[in-house]
Amino acid sequence: MADDKQIPPLPNEVGDKPKTAKQLEKEAKKAAKLKKFQEKQAKQSPAAPAESVKCKEKKEEKQVVTYDIATPKGEKKDTRVELPAAYSPRYVEAAWNDWWKKEGFFKPEYMEKNHSGPGPREKFIMVIPPPNVTGSLHLGHALTNSVEDAICRWHRMKGHAALWVPGCDHAGIATQVVVEKKLKREEGKSRHDLGRDAFIKRVWDWKNEKGDRIYQQLESLGSSLDWDRATFTMDPGPQNAVKECFVQLHEDGTIYRSNRLVNWSCTLKSAISDIEVEKKELAGRTELPVPGYKEKVEFGVLVSFRYQVEDSDDYVVVATTRIETMLGDTAVAVHPKDERYKHLHGKMLIHPFADRKLPVVTDEIAVDMTFGTGAVKITPAHDPNDYEVGKRHKLEFITIFTDDGVIKEGYHPFSGMKRFEARKAVLEALKKKGMYVETKDNPMVVPVCSRSKDIVEPMLKPQWYVSCSDMAAKAIEAVKSGELELIPKMHERTWFHWMGEIRDWCISRQLWWGHQIPAYFVTINDPAFSPGKDDDEKYWVSGRSEEEALEKAVKKFNVPKEKITLRQDPDVLDTWFSSALFPFSVLGWPNETSDMKKYYPTSLLETGHDILFFWVARMVFFSQKLLGKLPFKQVYLHAMVRDSHGRKMSKSLGNVIDPMDVVYGITLEDLHKQLEENSNLESKEIAKAKEGQKQDYPSGIPECGTDALRFALCAYTAQGRDINLDVLRVKGYRNFCNKLWNATKFAMMNLGKDFKPYSSLKVLQDKVNQLSTMDCWMLSMLARAVQECNTAFQDFNFPQATTALYNLWWYQICDVYLECLKPVMYSGSEEAKELSRNVLYTCLYTGLCLISPFMPFLSEELFQRLPKRTSDEPPSICVTRYPEPEDYNIFINENIEEEVKFSNKVIGEVRSAKAMFNIPNKTKIELTLQSEIKDTCDVLEKLSQDIATLTLSTSIKVGNEKPKGSVPVPVSSDCVAWIKLQGLVDLQVCQKRIQEKKESSEKALGKLKDDMGKPHYYEKVPESIRQKNCERAEELQGEIEKNADALKQLGTMEIE
């Protein structure tokens, strides 16, 4: 809405083509550049006297408007009071959540209870990807919940019985680490000092104290979850589900015990999952910090050394990036066809530090004879590839490390050394023995534990595994058959690749916090039975309780229960195990609850593509295995959030942002404080993170509000793999919220207090032939937006919807329709006013309903102030019927769209020309529209009043005359707009200014071309900068041509 303020330039095709997300992004970038330029200019301008500075600061200080009316919790907000002058997120977002919850709008039962149609109400069911209980949400969570809530709200407004189940994950490793650090920091104790039961009680205490923060944040984001069904993965229900699943799968052989290599964290003293392993790529020699070591440890080098051949002067040279593991070598492998080593086949090598001989084995799978020396050291107990070689050749598996990464006894003089201290010691010992050959740089990937930042060590451990191949085959078939749909479709390739090469899943974790494995080791107190070994599955039984396990043991070994002692496995299950049961455990499984009968399987699973395998696949596995059906019909995978520079979100970069800091705003100083108080980073990393924050948020993050953040996140979700999110761009969408606010206020003023809308949309449909051209155009644009939004939700194309809504509200309702209404409201007939008011009301009502899934707070605040069509309308916008295309298609009028598109092109060209000739936007002009074509003149005549309004013209003449004292502004091949300049501007000054602008652009373009023509430009300048330079060159060329045209027009102008 212009409100007699400066009217923004109108796009050439407003009313025909909405602006794309890319165009909107380009506009936002330009605005950001202009802001930076203005800030720079302000800094460079002479300092004002101290007194005047103080006055200015006082003037610019804005008071935050809040909702201060006493409203009991759960009662409806008072919307009888006048709206504040400007949009305030804190005012708008107050009180609505509590009312929505109390009224039960977010429960599926609400829609079922209020269903009057034939047949059962269609259902929509979805579960939240449960966030970890360990802390607060980040922008990745905010993206997930913004998208999911928009989907859920859309379905609810479509009349579906929508259920979105909230929950929280116990996050085994992460939570245990947090509580252990707290215990150490506050009491100087370890968990072992407390003992298992006391430590677990401490974790529950911490969870009960801190755990609700996640739910509070989700609620603040407007998430329309059914909070009465909230589930924590360590609640009694999920605990029973975990036991039931484990026992069933153990009984049928899907879960089994085996001694294999695992990812081991020596700091945590636990196996970790693949997703908890970060792969750090090194280009060569690099020193990295490792927990428990004062000095950094060297990685990225390849050390070569010799093994002596037994009873010979000959030797074999091998190489390794982990020289300390040579203590566990049990063979050296060569390729069977390698002529260099054929004479050594079957020979033995002497280990320099152990009483051990190493066979030379031939293996064409493990050895590439063209790489290095063609001989490979084999450490079966500490390397995944060597493990396979060890199994093929039945080699000895020797574990050289303790659980905390210390060299075991029996390796003097290295025993008792930490593994990376041993790295140096082994190297020195090899040099002394003359066995060392060389060290050289070697690009490599170092596995790092994401939780402890320790270097992951492959270790041989007896663990529980899930056999996955059969379940993976069914999961592949589900996608191939179309029974399970992955969106976007490009993720199918990843699905098939992972499933086709799947390995069995290690589910044991050496932790205390989590679901203790319901498996029991059996000891028989009878000399007739030999004692069992931990890795022998024969001596293990599972049970939903210890009593059930004891009964199984009695039956299995056929001995009295008095002779049996059971020891429950102290390990807990991988957190992903309970997460894989989440879609049905939250509904009550394994019990046959009413929720299971009514709401399972679910409709949709929405999550990030990074956990397609770790979570999505495993839910499919367990649901098909345990229930014989898929857990959901569709999976929508959104892109991953990165920062504006395309970098992964990382605390050490200072770019991990709490969404609440975007909602409420935060100063740079407070961002720094958060780093110091809430991170485990080293001081150097904190300094680096602060510098990153200073560069990205020099003035902190402005208050944007929840609606702006949600809308921005959904606008970013182009279906790809990454989203480069500029947090400061969210401010642009806050301005959009302000636009909606002002537009609605202005519209309500024009509707008047006594306005009563038509009782239904049908009444307006019947009067469509009585409407003005601009009324018809506005309704046609509204119908297009209804189509776009519904199609976008069906296709999960959220930028399509946000772009359509942005264009509808900003460019169509505010910039065009509201301006064109002003003359009607001031001087039109009562009949015209009545019709236009009902069109305006329909735009507000429909536009707010369309945007409500993205902006629940603002849409509710404004919707509640609209007059109702009837007395029995729904109480809230979130349960109001979403606009359907079939109700609006009657308003689509392509001819009028084309006519207004043409008039808007005239308006856009005239506005651009006013700017070119330095005519202030508020200055009124005389305009002549010239055309030789009668149909064109008819259109211009019909819309002349609207063109005059939007160009601020005192008069408009339409015909084929060329007026004197005017400059021509080409609009199309058959239309020219003539703006009268004579008497309006000083023509000589105007000509001089345009000439100067043209010369300035020519100079800038010349300099830019010189830079782009320098030697090695393409080699030295990054592609992103080259692209910007090309775009800038095109802009400058366009400015030169535009100014040249303006000079030409001035030069040929006929003076009166």
mmCIF file with all atom_site columns, N, CA, C and O in Angstrom, residues 975-1006:
data_model
loop_
_atom_site.group_PDB
_atom_site.id
_atom_site.type_symbol
_atom_site.label_atom_id
_atom_site.label_alt_id
_atom_site.label_comp_id
_atom_site.label_asym_id
_atom_site.label_entity_id
_atom_site.label_seq_id
_atom_site.pdbx_PDB_ins_code
_atom_site.Cartn_x
_atom_site.Cartn_y
_atom_site.Cartn_z
_atom_site.occupancy
_atom_site.B_iso_or_equiv
_atom_site.pdbx_formal_charge
_atom_site.auth_seq_id
_atom_site.auth_comp_id
_atom_site.auth_asym_id
_atom_site.auth_atom_id
_atom_site.pdbx_PDB_model_num
ATOM 1   N N  . CYS A 1 975  ? 2.510  1.680  -29.078 1.00 0.00 ? 975  CYS A N  1
ATOM 2   C CA . CYS A 1 975  ? 2.116  2.643  -28.043 1.00 0.00 ? 975  CYS A CA 1
ATOM 3   C C  . CYS A 1 975  ? 3.331  3.406  -27.530 1.00 0.00 ? 975  CYS A C  1
ATOM 4   O O  . CYS A 1 975  ? 4.384  2.815  -27.251 1.00 0.00 ? 975  CYS A O  1
ATOM 5   N N  . VAL A 1 976  ? 3.169  4.736  -27.411 1.00 0.00 ? 976  VAL A N  1
ATOM 6   C CA . VAL A 1 976  ? 4.203  5.603  -26.843 1.00 0.00 ? 976  VAL A CA 1
ATOM 7   C C  . VAL A 1 976  ? 3.542  6.486  -25.794 1.00 0.00 ? 976  VAL A C  1
ATOM 8   O O  . VAL A 1 976  ? 2.460  7.032  -26.027 1.00 0.00 ? 976  VAL A O  1
ATOM 9   N N  . ALA A 1 977  ? 4.199  6.591  -24.631 1.00 0.00 ? 977  ALA A N  1
ATOM 10  C CA . ALA A 1 977  ? 3.719  7.510  -23.586 1.00 0.00 ? 977  ALA A CA 1
ATOM 11  C C  . ALA A 1 977  ? 4.555  8.777  -23.682 1.00 0.00 ? 977  ALA A C  1
ATOM 12  O O  . ALA A 1 977  ? 5.782  8.720  -23.757 1.00 0.00 ? 977  ALA A O  1
ATOM 13  N N  . TRP A 1 978  ? 3.882  9.941  -23.686 1.00 0.00 ? 978  TRP A N  1
ATOM 14  C CA . TRP A 1 978  ? 4.584  11.223 -23.753 1.00 0.00 ? 978  TRP A CA 1
ATOM 15  C C  . TRP A 1 978  ? 4.442  11.930 -22.406 1.00 0.00 ? 978  TRP A C  1
ATOM 16  O O  . TRP A 1 978  ? 3.324  12.175 -21.932 1.00 0.00 ? 978  TRP A O  1
ATOM 17  N N  . ILE A 1 979  ? 5.595  12.219 -21.777 1.00 0.00 ? 979  ILE A N  1
ATOM 18  C CA . ILE A 1 979  ? 5.594  12.942 -20.496 1.00 0.00 ? 979  ILE A CA 1
ATOM 19  C C  . ILE A 1 979  ? 5.980  14.397 -20.768 1.00 0.00 ? 979  ILE A C  1
ATOM 20  O O  . ILE A 1 979  ? 7.033  14.664 -21.365 1.00 0.00 ? 979  ILE A O  1
ATOM 21  N N  . LYS A 1 980  ? 5.137  15.317 -20.322 1.00 0.00 ? 980  LYS A N  1
ATOM 22  C CA . LYS A 1 980  ? 5.450  16.730 -20.551 1.00 0.00 ? 980  LYS A CA 1
ATOM 23  C C  . LYS A 1 980  ? 6.520  17.181 -19.571 1.00 0.00 ? 980  LYS A C  1
ATOM 24  O O  . LYS A 1 980  ? 6.331  17.143 -18.355 1.00 0.00 ? 980  LYS A O  1
ATOM 25  N N  . LEU A 1 981  ? 7.704  17.579 -20.129 1.00 0.00 ? 981  LEU A N  1
ATOM 26  C CA . LEU A 1 981  ? 8.814  18.029 -19.295 1.00 0.00 ? 981  LEU A CA 1
ATOM 27  C C  . LEU A 1 981  ? 8.913  19.551 -19.249 1.00 0.00 ? 981  LEU A C  1
ATOM 28  O O  . LEU A 1 981  ? 9.336  20.135 -18.259 1.00 0.00 ? 981  LEU A O  1
ATOM 29  N N  . GLN A 1 982  ? 8.543  20.169 -20.374 1.00 0.00 ? 982  GLN A N  1
ATOM 30  C CA . GLN A 1 982  ? 8.685  21.631 -20.451 1.00 0.00 ? 982  GLN A CA 1
ATOM 31  C C  . GLN A 1 982  ? 7.855  22.290 -19.358 1.00 0.00 ? 982  GLN A C  1
ATOM 32  O O  . GLN A 1 982  ? 6.674  22.017 -19.206 1.00 0.00 ? 982  GLN A O  1
ATOM 33  N N  . GLY A 1 983  ? 8.516  23.107 -18.573 1.00 0.00 ? 983  GLY A N  1
ATOM 34  C CA . GLY A 1 983  ? 7.850  23.772 -17.462 1.00 0.00 ? 983  GLY A CA 1
ATOM 35  C C  . GLY A 1 983  ? 7.860  22.954 -16.186 1.00 0.00 ? 983  GLY A C  1
ATOM 36  O O  . GLY A 1 983  ? 7.486  23.440 -15.127 1.00 0.00 ? 983  GLY A O  1
ATOM 37  N N  . LEU A 1 984  ? 8.284  21.688 -16.287 1.00 0.00 ? 984  LEU A N  1
ATOM 38  C CA . LEU A 1 984  ? 8.319  20.808 -15.106 1.00 0.00 ? 984  LEU A CA 1
ATOM 39  C C  . LEU A 1 984  ? 9.740  20.666 -14.569 1.00 0.00 ? 984  LEU A C  1
ATOM 40  O O  . LEU A 1 984  ? 9.954  20.638 -13.363 1.00 0.00 ? 984  LEU A O  1
ATOM 41  N N  . VAL A 1 985  ? 10.713 20.594 -15.504 1.00 0.00 ? 985  VAL A N  1
ATOM 42  C CA . VAL A 1 985  ? 12.120 20.482 -15.094 1.00 0.00 ? 985  VAL A CA 1
ATOM 43  C C  . VAL A 1 985  ? 12.950 21.477 -15.899 1.00 0.00 ? 985  VAL A C  1
ATOM 44  O O  . VAL A 1 985  ? 12.537 21.929 -16.970 1.00 0.00 ? 985  VAL A O  1
ATOM 45  N N  . ASP A 1 986  ? 14.119 21.808 -15.391 1.00 0.00 ? 986  ASP A N  1
ATOM 46  C CA . ASP A 1 986  ? 15.083 22.631 -16.125 1.00 0.00 ? 986  ASP A CA 1
ATOM 47  C C  . ASP A 1 986  ? 15.756 21.706 -17.127 1.00 0.00 ? 986  ASP A C  1
ATOM 48  O O  . ASP A 1 986  ? 16.550 20.831 -16.766 1.00 0.00 ? 986  ASP A O  1
ATOM 49  N N  . LEU A 1 987  ? 15.436 21.879 -18.402 1.00 0.00 ? 987  LEU A N  1
ATOM 50  C CA . LEU A 1 987  ? 15.879 20.928 -19.421 1.00 0.00 ? 987  LEU A CA 1
ATOM 51  C C  . LEU A 1 987  ? 17.398 20.864 -19.537 1.00 0.00 ? 987  LEU A C  1
ATOM 52  O O  . LEU A 1 987  ? 17.975 19.788 -19.731 1.00 0.00 ? 987  LEU A O  1
ATOM 53  N N  . GLN A 1 988  ? 18.068 22.027 -19.413 1.00 0.00 ? 988  GLN A N  1
ATOM 54  C CA . GLN A 1 988  ? 19.523 22.043 -19.538 1.00 0.00 ? 988  GLN A CA 1
ATOM 55  C C  . GLN A 1 988  ? 20.178 21.299 -18.363 1.00 0.00 ? 988  GLN A C  1
ATOM 56  O O  . GLN A 1 988  ? 21.115 20.520 -18.546 1.00 0.00 ? 988  GLN A O  1
ATOM 57  N N  . VAL A 1 989  ? 19.682 21.556 -17.148 1.00 0.00 ? 989  VAL A N  1
ATOM 58  C CA . VAL A 1 989  ? 20.214 20.864 -15.954 1.00 0.00 ? 989  VAL A CA 1
ATOM 59  C C  . VAL A 1 989  ? 19.962 19.369 -16.077 1.00 0.00 ? 989  VAL A C  1
ATOM 60  O O  . VAL A 1 989  ? 20.825 18.544 -15.756 1.00 0.00 ? 989  VAL A O  1
ATOM 61  N N  . CYS A 1 990  ? 18.779 19.029 -16.554 1.00 0.00 ? 990  CYS A N  1
ATOM 62  C CA . CYS A 1 990  ? 18.407 17.619 -16.701 1.00 0.00 ? 990  CYS A CA 1
ATOM 63  C C  . CYS A 1 990  ? 19.337 16.927 -17.707 1.00 0.00 ? 990  CYS A C  1
ATOM 64  O O  . CYS A 1 990  ? 19.835 15.828 -17.465 1.00 0.00 ? 990  CYS A O  1
ATOM 65  N N  . GLN A 1 991  ? 19.582 17.628 -18.833 1.00 0.00 ? 991  GLN A N  1
ATOM 66  C CA . GLN A 1 991  ? 20.454 17.071 -19.879 1.00 0.00 ? 991  GLN A CA 1
ATOM 67  C C  . GLN A 1 991  ? 21.876 16.878 -19.343 1.00 0.00 ? 991  GLN A C  1
ATOM 68  O O  . GLN A 1 991  ? 22.512 15.846 -19.582 1.00 0.00 ? 991  GLN A O  1
ATOM 69  N N  . LYS A 1 992  ? 22.357 17.853 -18.580 1.00 0.00 ? 992  LYS A N  1
ATOM 70  C CA . LYS A 1 992  ? 23.706 17.781 -18.028 1.00 0.00 ? 992  LYS A CA 1
ATOM 71  C C  . LYS A 1 992  ? 23.827 16.618 -17.040 1.00 0.00 ? 992  LYS A C  1
ATOM 72  O O  . LYS A 1 992  ? 24.806 15.865 -17.048 1.00 0.00 ? 992  LYS A O  1
ATOM 73  N N  . ARG A 1 993  ? 22.826 16.456 -16.214 1.00 0.00 ? 993  ARG A N  1
ATOM 74  C CA . ARG A 1 993  ? 22.877 15.386 -15.206 1.00 0.00 ? 993  ARG A CA 1
ATOM 75  C C  . ARG A 1 993  ? 22.900 14.012 -15.869 1.00 0.00 ? 993  ARG A C  1
ATOM 76  O O  . ARG A 1 993  ? 23.655 13.118 -15.472 1.00 0.00 ? 993  ARG A O  1
ATOM 77  N N  . ILE A 1 994  ? 22.073 13.832 -16.894 1.00 0.00 ? 994  ILE A N  1
ATOM 78  C CA . ILE A 1 994  ? 22.022 12.535 -17.583 1.00 0.00 ? 994  ILE A CA 1
ATOM 79  C C  . ILE A 1 994  ? 23.334 12.274 -18.305 1.00 0.00 ? 994  ILE A C  1
ATOM 80  O O  . ILE A 1 994  ? 23.847 11.150 -18.322 1.00 0.00 ? 994  ILE A O  1
ATOM 81  N N  . GLN A 1 995  ? 23.919 13.336 -18.896 1.00 0.00 ? 995  GLN A N  1
ATOM 82  C CA . GLN A 1 995  ? 25.212 13.192 -19.577 1.00 0.00 ? 995  GLN A CA 1
ATOM 83  C C  . GLN A 1 995  ? 26.290 12.747 -18.578 1.00 0.00 ? 995  GLN A C  1
ATOM 84  O O  . GLN A 1 995  ? 27.102 11.868 -18.885 1.00 0.00 ? 995  GLN A O  1
ATOM 85  N N  . GLU A 1 996  ? 26.271 13.351 -17.389 1.00 0.00 ? 996  GLU A N  1
ATOM 86  C CA . GLU A 1 996  ? 27.250 12.980 -16.357 1.00 0.00 ? 996  GLU A CA 1
ATOM 87  C C  . GLU A 1 996  ? 27.070 11.521 -15.919 1.00 0.00 ? 996  GLU A C  1
ATOM 88  O O  . GLU A 1 996  ? 28.032 10.798 -15.709 1.00 0.00 ? 996  GLU A O  1
ATOM 89  N N  . LYS A 1 997  ? 25.809 11.107 -15.788 1.00 0.00 ? 997  LYS A N  1
ATOM 90  C CA . LYS A 1 997  ? 25.549 9.716  -15.400 1.00 0.00 ? 997  LYS A CA 1
ATOM 91  C C  . LYS A 1 997  ? 26.036 8.754  -16.472 1.00 0.00 ? 997  LYS A C  1
ATOM 92  O O  . LYS A 1 997  ? 26.610 7.707  -16.175 1.00 0.00 ? 997  LYS A O  1
ATOM 93  N N  . LYS A 1 998  ? 25.842 9.137  -17.729 1.00 0.00 ? 998  LYS A N  1
ATOM 94  C CA . LYS A 1 998  ? 26.279 8.295  -18.848 1.00 0.00 ? 998  LYS A CA 1
ATOM 95  C C  . LYS A 1 998  ? 27.801 8.175  -18.848 1.00 0.00 ? 998  LYS A C  1
ATOM 96  O O  . LYS A 1 998  ? 28.357 7.071  -18.982 1.00 0.00 ? 998  LYS A O  1
ATOM 97  N N  . GLU A 1 999  ? 28.479 9.307  -18.660 1.00 0.00 ? 999  GLU A N  1
ATOM 98  C CA . GLU A 1 999  ? 29.945 9.292  -18.650 1.00 0.00 ? 999  GLU A CA 1
ATOM 99  C C  . GLU A 1 999  ? 30.492 8.498  -17.452 1.00 0.00 ? 999  GLU A C  1
ATOM 100 O O  . GLU A 1 999  ? 31.491 7.785  -17.573 1.00 0.00 ? 999  GLU A O  1
ATOM 101 N N  . SER A 1 1000 ? 29.837 8.615  -16.309 1.00 0.00 ? 1000 SER A N  1
ATOM 102 C CA . SER A 1 1000 ? 30.258 7.869  -15.118 1.00 0.00 ? 1000 SER A CA 1
ATOM 103 C C  . SER A 1 1000 ? 30.141 6.367  -15.360 1.00 0.00 ? 1000 SER A C  1
ATOM 104 O O  . SER A 1 1000 ? 31.038 5.585  -15.004 1.00 0.00 ? 1000 SER A O  1
ATOM 105 N N  . SER A 1 1001 ? 29.052 5.966  -15.995 1.00 0.00 ? 1001 SER A N  1
ATOM 106 C CA . SER A 1 1001 ? 28.853 4.545  -16.294 1.00 0.00 ? 1001 SER A CA 1
ATOM 107 C C  . SER A 1 1001 ? 29.887 4.056  -17.305 1.00 0.00 ? 1001 SER A C  1
ATOM 108 O O  . SER A 1 1001 ? 30.403 2.937  -17.199 1.00 0.00 ? 1001 SER A O  1
ATOM 109 N N  . GLU A 1 1002 ? 30.180 4.909  -18.295 1.00 0.00 ? 1002 GLU A N  1
ATOM 110 C CA . GLU A 1 1002 ? 31.178 4.535  -19.307 1.00 0.00 ? 1002 GLU A CA 1
ATOM 111 C C  . GLU A 1 1002 ? 32.560 4.352  -18.675 1.00 0.00 ? 1002 GLU A C  1
ATOM 112 O O  . GLU A 1 1002 ? 33.300 3.422  -18.997 1.00 0.00 ? 1002 GLU A O  1
ATOM 113 N N  . LYS A 1 1003 ? 32.888 5.245  -17.742 1.00 0.00 ? 1003 LYS A N  1
ATOM 114 C CA . LYS A 1 1003 ? 34.183 5.155  -17.053 1.00 0.00 ? 1003 LYS A CA 1
ATOM 115 C C  . LYS A 1 1003 ? 34.257 3.877  -16.207 1.00 0.00 ? 1003 LYS A C  1
ATOM 116 O O  . LYS A 1 1003 ? 35.265 3.162  -16.223 1.00 0.00 ? 1003 LYS A O  1
ATOM 117 N N  . ALA A 1 1004 ? 33.183 3.592  -15.480 1.00 0.00 ? 1004 ALA A N  1
ATOM 118 C CA . ALA A 1 1004 ? 33.158 2.393  -14.631 1.00 0.00 ? 1004 ALA A CA 1
ATOM 119 C C  . ALA A 1 1004 ? 33.236 1.132  -15.479 1.00 0.00 ? 1004 ALA A C  1
ATOM 120 O O  . ALA A 1 1004 ? 33.932 0.171  -15.121 1.00 0.00 ? 1004 ALA A O  1
ATOM 121 N N  . LEU A 1 1005 ? 32.539 1.132  -16.622 1.00 0.00 ? 1005 LEU A N  1
ATOM 122 C CA . LEU A 1 1005 ? 32.565 -0.039 -17.497 1.00 0.00 ? 1005 LEU A CA 1
ATOM 123 C C  . LEU A 1 1005 ? 33.957 -0.235 -18.090 1.00 0.00 ? 1005 LEU A C  1
ATOM 124 O O  . LEU A 1 1005 ? 34.449 -1.367 -18.188 1.00 0.00 ? 1005 LEU A O  1
ATOM 125 N N  . GLY A 1 1006 ? 34.598 0.881  -18.472 1.00 0.00 ? 1006 GLY A N  1
ATOM 126 C CA . GLY A 1 1006 ? 35.949 0.788  -19.027 1.00 0.00 ? 1006 GLY A CA 1
ATOM 127 C C  . GLY A 1 1006 ? 36.922 0.186  -18.027 1.00 0.00 ? 1006 GLY A C  1
ATOM 128 O O  . GLY A 1 1006 ? 37.740 -0.687 -18.365 1.00 0.00 ? 1006 GLY A O  1
#
